[in-house]
Structure formats: structure tokens, C-alpha cells
XYZ file of C-alpha atoms in Angstrom:
295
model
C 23.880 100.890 43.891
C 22.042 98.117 42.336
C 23.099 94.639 42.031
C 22.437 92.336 38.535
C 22.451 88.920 39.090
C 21.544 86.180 35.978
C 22.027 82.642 36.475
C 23.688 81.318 33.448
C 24.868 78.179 31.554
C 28.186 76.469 32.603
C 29.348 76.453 28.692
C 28.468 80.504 28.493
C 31.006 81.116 31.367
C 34.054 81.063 29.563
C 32.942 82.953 26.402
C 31.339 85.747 28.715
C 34.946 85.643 30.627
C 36.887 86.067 26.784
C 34.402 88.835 26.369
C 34.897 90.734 29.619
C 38.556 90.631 29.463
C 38.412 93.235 26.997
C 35.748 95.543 29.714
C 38.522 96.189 31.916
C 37.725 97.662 35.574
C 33.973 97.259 34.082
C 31.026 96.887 35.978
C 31.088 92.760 35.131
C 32.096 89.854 36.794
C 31.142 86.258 37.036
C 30.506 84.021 40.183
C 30.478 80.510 40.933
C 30.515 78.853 44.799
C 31.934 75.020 43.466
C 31.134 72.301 41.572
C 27.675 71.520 41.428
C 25.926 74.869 42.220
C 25.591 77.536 39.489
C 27.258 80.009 37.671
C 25.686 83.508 37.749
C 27.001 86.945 35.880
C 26.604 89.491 38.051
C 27.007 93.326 37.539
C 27.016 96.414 39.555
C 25.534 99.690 38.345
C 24.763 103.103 39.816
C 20.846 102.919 38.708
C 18.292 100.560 37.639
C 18.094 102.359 33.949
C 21.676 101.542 33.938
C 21.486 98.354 34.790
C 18.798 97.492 32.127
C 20.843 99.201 29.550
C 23.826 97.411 30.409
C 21.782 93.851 30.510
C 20.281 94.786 27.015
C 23.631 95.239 25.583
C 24.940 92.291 26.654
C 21.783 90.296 25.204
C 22.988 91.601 21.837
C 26.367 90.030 22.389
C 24.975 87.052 24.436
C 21.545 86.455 22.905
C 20.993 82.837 25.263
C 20.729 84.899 28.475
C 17.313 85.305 29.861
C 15.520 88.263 28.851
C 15.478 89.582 32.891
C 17.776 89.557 36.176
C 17.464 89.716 39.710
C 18.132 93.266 40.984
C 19.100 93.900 44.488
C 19.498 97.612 45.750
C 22.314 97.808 47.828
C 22.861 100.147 50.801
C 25.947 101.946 51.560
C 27.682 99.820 50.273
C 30.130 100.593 46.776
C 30.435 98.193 43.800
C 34.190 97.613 44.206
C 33.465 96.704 48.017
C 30.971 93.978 46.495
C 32.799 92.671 44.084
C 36.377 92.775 46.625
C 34.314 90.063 48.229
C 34.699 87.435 45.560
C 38.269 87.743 44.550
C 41.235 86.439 46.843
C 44.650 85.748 46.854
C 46.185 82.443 45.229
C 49.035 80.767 45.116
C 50.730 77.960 43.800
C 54.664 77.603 44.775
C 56.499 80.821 44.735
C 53.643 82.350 42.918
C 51.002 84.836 44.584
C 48.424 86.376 42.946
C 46.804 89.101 45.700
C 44.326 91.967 45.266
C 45.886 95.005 45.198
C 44.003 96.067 47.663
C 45.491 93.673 50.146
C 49.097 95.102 49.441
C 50.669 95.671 52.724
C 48.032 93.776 54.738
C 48.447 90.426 53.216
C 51.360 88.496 54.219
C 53.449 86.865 51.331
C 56.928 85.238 52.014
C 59.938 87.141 51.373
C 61.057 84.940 48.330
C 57.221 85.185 46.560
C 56.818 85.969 43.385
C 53.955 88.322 43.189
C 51.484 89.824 40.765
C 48.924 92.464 42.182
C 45.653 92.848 40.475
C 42.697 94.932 40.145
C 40.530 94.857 37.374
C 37.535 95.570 39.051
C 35.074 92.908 37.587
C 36.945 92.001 34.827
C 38.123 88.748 33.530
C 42.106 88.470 34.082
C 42.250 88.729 38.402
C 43.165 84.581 38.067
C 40.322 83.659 40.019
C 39.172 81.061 37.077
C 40.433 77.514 37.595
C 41.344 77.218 33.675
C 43.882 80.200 34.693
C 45.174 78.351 37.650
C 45.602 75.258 35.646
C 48.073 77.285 32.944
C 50.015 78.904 35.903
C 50.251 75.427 37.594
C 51.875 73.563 34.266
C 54.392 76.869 33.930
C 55.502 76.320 37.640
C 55.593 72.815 36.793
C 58.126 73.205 34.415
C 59.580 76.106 36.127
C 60.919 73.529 38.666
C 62.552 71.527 36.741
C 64.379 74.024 34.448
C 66.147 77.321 34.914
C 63.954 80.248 34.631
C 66.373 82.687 33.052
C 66.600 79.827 30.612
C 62.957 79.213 29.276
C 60.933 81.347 27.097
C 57.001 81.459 27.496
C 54.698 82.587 25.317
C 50.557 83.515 26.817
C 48.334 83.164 23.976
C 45.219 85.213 24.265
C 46.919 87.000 26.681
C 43.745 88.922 28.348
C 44.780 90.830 31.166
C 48.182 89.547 31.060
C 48.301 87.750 34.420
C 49.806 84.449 32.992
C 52.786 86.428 31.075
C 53.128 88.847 33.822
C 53.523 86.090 36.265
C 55.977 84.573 34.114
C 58.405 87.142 33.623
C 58.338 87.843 37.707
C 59.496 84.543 38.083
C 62.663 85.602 35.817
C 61.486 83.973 32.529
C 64.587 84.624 30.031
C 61.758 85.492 27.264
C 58.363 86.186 27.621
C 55.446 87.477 25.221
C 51.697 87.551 24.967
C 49.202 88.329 22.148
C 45.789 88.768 21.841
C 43.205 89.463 18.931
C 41.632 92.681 21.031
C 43.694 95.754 21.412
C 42.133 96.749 24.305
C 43.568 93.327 26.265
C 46.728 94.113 24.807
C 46.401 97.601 26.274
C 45.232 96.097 29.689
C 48.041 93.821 29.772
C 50.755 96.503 29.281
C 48.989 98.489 32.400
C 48.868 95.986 34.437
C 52.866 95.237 33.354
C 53.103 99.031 34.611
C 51.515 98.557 37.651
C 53.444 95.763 38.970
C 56.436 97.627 38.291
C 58.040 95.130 35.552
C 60.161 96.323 32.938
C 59.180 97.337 29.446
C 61.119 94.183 28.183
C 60.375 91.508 30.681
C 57.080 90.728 29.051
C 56.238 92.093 25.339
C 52.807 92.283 24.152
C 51.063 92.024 20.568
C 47.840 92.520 18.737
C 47.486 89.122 16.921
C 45.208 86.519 16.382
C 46.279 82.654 17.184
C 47.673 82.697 13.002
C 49.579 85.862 12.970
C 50.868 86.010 17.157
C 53.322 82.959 16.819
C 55.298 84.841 13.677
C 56.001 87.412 16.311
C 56.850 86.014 19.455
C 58.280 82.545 17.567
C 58.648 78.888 19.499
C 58.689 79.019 23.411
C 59.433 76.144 25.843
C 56.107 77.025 27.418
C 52.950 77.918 25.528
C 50.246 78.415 27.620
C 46.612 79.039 25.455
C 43.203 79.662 27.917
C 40.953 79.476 25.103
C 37.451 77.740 24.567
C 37.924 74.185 23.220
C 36.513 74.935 19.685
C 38.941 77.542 18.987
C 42.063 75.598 20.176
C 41.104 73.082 18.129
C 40.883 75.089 14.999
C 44.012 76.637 15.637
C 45.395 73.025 16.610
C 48.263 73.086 13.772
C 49.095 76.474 14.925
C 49.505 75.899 18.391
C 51.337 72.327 18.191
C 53.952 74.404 15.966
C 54.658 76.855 18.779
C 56.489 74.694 20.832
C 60.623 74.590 20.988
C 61.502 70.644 21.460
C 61.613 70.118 24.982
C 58.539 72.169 25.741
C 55.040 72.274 26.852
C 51.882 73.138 25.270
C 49.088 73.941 28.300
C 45.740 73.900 26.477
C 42.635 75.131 29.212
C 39.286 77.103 28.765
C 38.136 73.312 28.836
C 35.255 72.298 30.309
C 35.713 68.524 32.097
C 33.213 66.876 29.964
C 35.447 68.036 26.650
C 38.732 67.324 28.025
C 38.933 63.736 26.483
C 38.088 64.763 22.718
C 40.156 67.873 23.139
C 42.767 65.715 24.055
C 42.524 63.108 21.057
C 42.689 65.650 19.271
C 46.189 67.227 19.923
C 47.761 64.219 20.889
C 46.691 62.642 17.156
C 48.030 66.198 15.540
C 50.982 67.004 17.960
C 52.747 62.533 17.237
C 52.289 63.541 13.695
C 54.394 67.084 14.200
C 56.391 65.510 17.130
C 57.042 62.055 16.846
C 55.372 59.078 18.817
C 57.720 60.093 21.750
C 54.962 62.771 22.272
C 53.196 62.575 25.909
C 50.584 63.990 27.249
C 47.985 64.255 30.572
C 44.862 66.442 31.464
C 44.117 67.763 34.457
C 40.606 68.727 36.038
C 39.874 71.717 38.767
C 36.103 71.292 39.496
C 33.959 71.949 36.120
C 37.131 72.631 34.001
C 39.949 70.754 32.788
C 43.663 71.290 30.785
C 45.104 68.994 28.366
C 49.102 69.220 28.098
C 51.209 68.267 25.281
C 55.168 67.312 26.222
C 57.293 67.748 22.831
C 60.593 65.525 22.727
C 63.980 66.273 22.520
């Protein structure tokens, strides 16, 4: 089994996560120890040829990365043991996200709400702060409003953990788009495997214009998406809101948060009202920015 390994830019990290959402259980995944030390993509292939084949493809999505990689040969040991290392349980409140792997062996409390992934190295296990941050504003709201109650709506769904996690938590409506079928596809697996019903989460091919005619105003709109699309779609997404509600805005790196910010608090007083709030958040390199609509 051979190992790729490719240092990388911190602003490539969350396109190359947007574009492996749509590899599911490929042979991808990025890595990063904490703030300060750097981001690699890694990979895990059966042979060097495919290895360079894989790299080489990636180039032509991704044409900043170097032209080589560290390879590393690894001995008895499988790719999903590898990348098993990297990925661990979360949780924020009532909310658990654990390998599936760990089903039975990890303890969860009897009351947790949990979500079980496994998406081999794709992007969509949770294990990105700028997911965390969206899951943490949901709870936050969550608590102070009746679940059966709100409706949520995951734009740019990906795998579907953010939706997903929403409707276990007894969301009264929940939905999720995304502009690749094959995340939309991913998402309704994953609803499969964690035994939720067909209705408890709905998912739709859309881009940011078309998705919100379909699923409508939520009180919670939660959108992980790199800051120059969010901002495009700014109108969009401000208009998405039921009064009341929350937009979470994240796929932010830190050093953007404060223009993102200006940005949707200038567009959501003018939709809103002046009684508009908002406040950002940052978890190591990345940031959210979330938007409070009045009453």
C-alpha cells in the first residue's frame, strides 16, 4: 500500500475538501495536527502507478499543487486502517458524531443523539472545524427552541452530516441541497445507514439560486461554503431565513472572517432591519460569521 503525502496551502484546504465530498469512500483525505503546523492531502493507493495517476489527475483539477509527493510504502497495514487513525468521535451537547467503526465499542450516553460515519477519506466525517462551527450554532439554537418546532435547511449539503444530525435531534423540517449529484446521492446513503426515515431529512440537486425555491425559509440555515461563493450568493442566502432565525455562514478562513462579516451584516440590516445582530466565531485557522434575523 503506498502512502501520498503533499503539503499544501491553508486557502487550498477547503476547496480540495468541496471537491472530495463528491469522491465518496475515495482514496483522499486531508490532514492537519493544529494551528500553526501544516496542512497536507494525503492519499492511499494500492501501487505507485496508481498513486501517480491519481496525483496527476488531481493536478488537472488543482493545478497549484506541486508537481511531486512524498510516497511511503506501507507494510501490512490497509488504507482504511491508516486513514481510521485520523478521524474520531465529536461531540458537542447531545450530539455525537463516531466512526462507524467504533459502534458498539465507543461509549455514548443513553440520551445522545448520534450520527455514524464512514466515508473512508472523504470530506463529510465532521472532522473540519468549519463543520463543527455549523453544528455548534444549530445546537445553539436547538437549546433555546423546540426541536420538533424548527426547520433547518444544510446548504451544500456534502455528505449530509449537518442535515442528518439535524433531523436526529427531531428537527420538525429538515432539507439539504447540493450542486453535485453524487453528494446528494452520498447524503441519502448515509440517511440510510443511520437508519433515519425517508422524510426526516430530504435532499436536492440545486445550486445556492435554485435549492432555496425547494426547501423555502428555515429557522436555521447553515451554508459551509468558501467565503467567495457565500458572498456571491449573499442575497440568496440572507433571503433564506424565517424571522426569528439564524444564518451560520463557515468555510471561512480567520483572516476573512471580518470582511465576510461586513459584508452580510451591511446586506442582511438592509433585508432585515437594523435590529439585525450578528457574531463570528474562530476554531483554530477557520472562522463562522452568524446572522440573527428579528422578529
Amino acid at each position: 500500500m503506498i502512502e501520498l503525502k503533499c503539503p499544501i496551502h491553508e486557502d487550498m484546504v477547503q476547496p480540495l475538501e468541496d471537491h472530495f465530498c463528491e469522491l465518496t469512500r475515495s482514496s483522499w483525505m486531508l490532514f492537519h495536527e493544529g494551528p500553526g503546523k501544516p496542512h497536507f492531502v494525503m492519499g492511499y493507493f494500492e501501487t505507485k502507478a496508481e498513486a501517480d495517476e491519481a496525483w496527476a489527475d488531481l493536478r488537472k483539477a488543482f493545478k497549484k499543487l506541486p508537481d511531486t509527493y512524498e510516497s511511503t510504502t506501507l507494510a501490512d497495514k490497509d488504507w482504511k486502517e491508516a486513514y481510521k487513525e485520523h478521524l474520531k468521535p465529536w461531540d458537542h451537547g447531545r450530539l455525537h458524531w463516531v466512526p462507524a467503526w467504533m459502534r458498539g465499542k465507543h461509549p455514548v450516553p443513553a440520551d445522545a443523539a448520534v450520527i455514524w460515519f464512514d466515508a473512508g477519506l472523504a470530506f463529510g466525517t465532521g472532522d473540519h472545524p468549519t463543520t463543527r462551527l455549523c453544528a455548534i450554532r444549530m445546537m445553539d439554537f436547538l437549546a433555546t427552541h423546540p426541536a420538533a418546532t424548527v426547520s433547518m435547511t444544510d446548504a451544500g449539503c456534502g455528505s449530509g452530516i449537518l442535515a442528518l444530525s439535524a433531523a436526529r435531534l427531531g428537527c420538525g423540517r429538515v432539507a439539504g441541497f447540493d450542486r453535485d449529484p453524487e453528494s446528494v446521492r452520498v447524503s441519502i446513503a448515509n440517511r440510510v445507514d443511520n437508519g433515519l426515515a425517508e422524510g426526516s431529512a430530504v435532499f436536492h440537486h440545486a445550486g445556492l439560486e435554485e435549492g432555496f425555491k425547494l426547501t423555502g425559509r428555515a429557522d436555521v440555515v447553515l451554508a459551509n461554503i468558501i467565503s467567495d461563493v457565500l458572498c456571491i450568493y449573499a442575497d440568496n442566502l440572507v433571503d433564506s431565513v424565517n424571522p426569528g432565525g439564524v444564518l451560520a455562514l463557515s468555510g471561512i478562513l480567520a483572516k476573512e472572517q471580518a470582511a465576510v462579516r461586513e459584508h452580510f451584516e451591511a446586506k442582511a440590516k438592509a433585508a432585515w432591519g437594523e435590529a439585525t445582530t450578528t457574531d463570528g466565531r474562530v476554531m483554530g485557522e477557520w472562522s463562522d460569521v452568524a446572522l440573527f434575523r428579528p422578529l
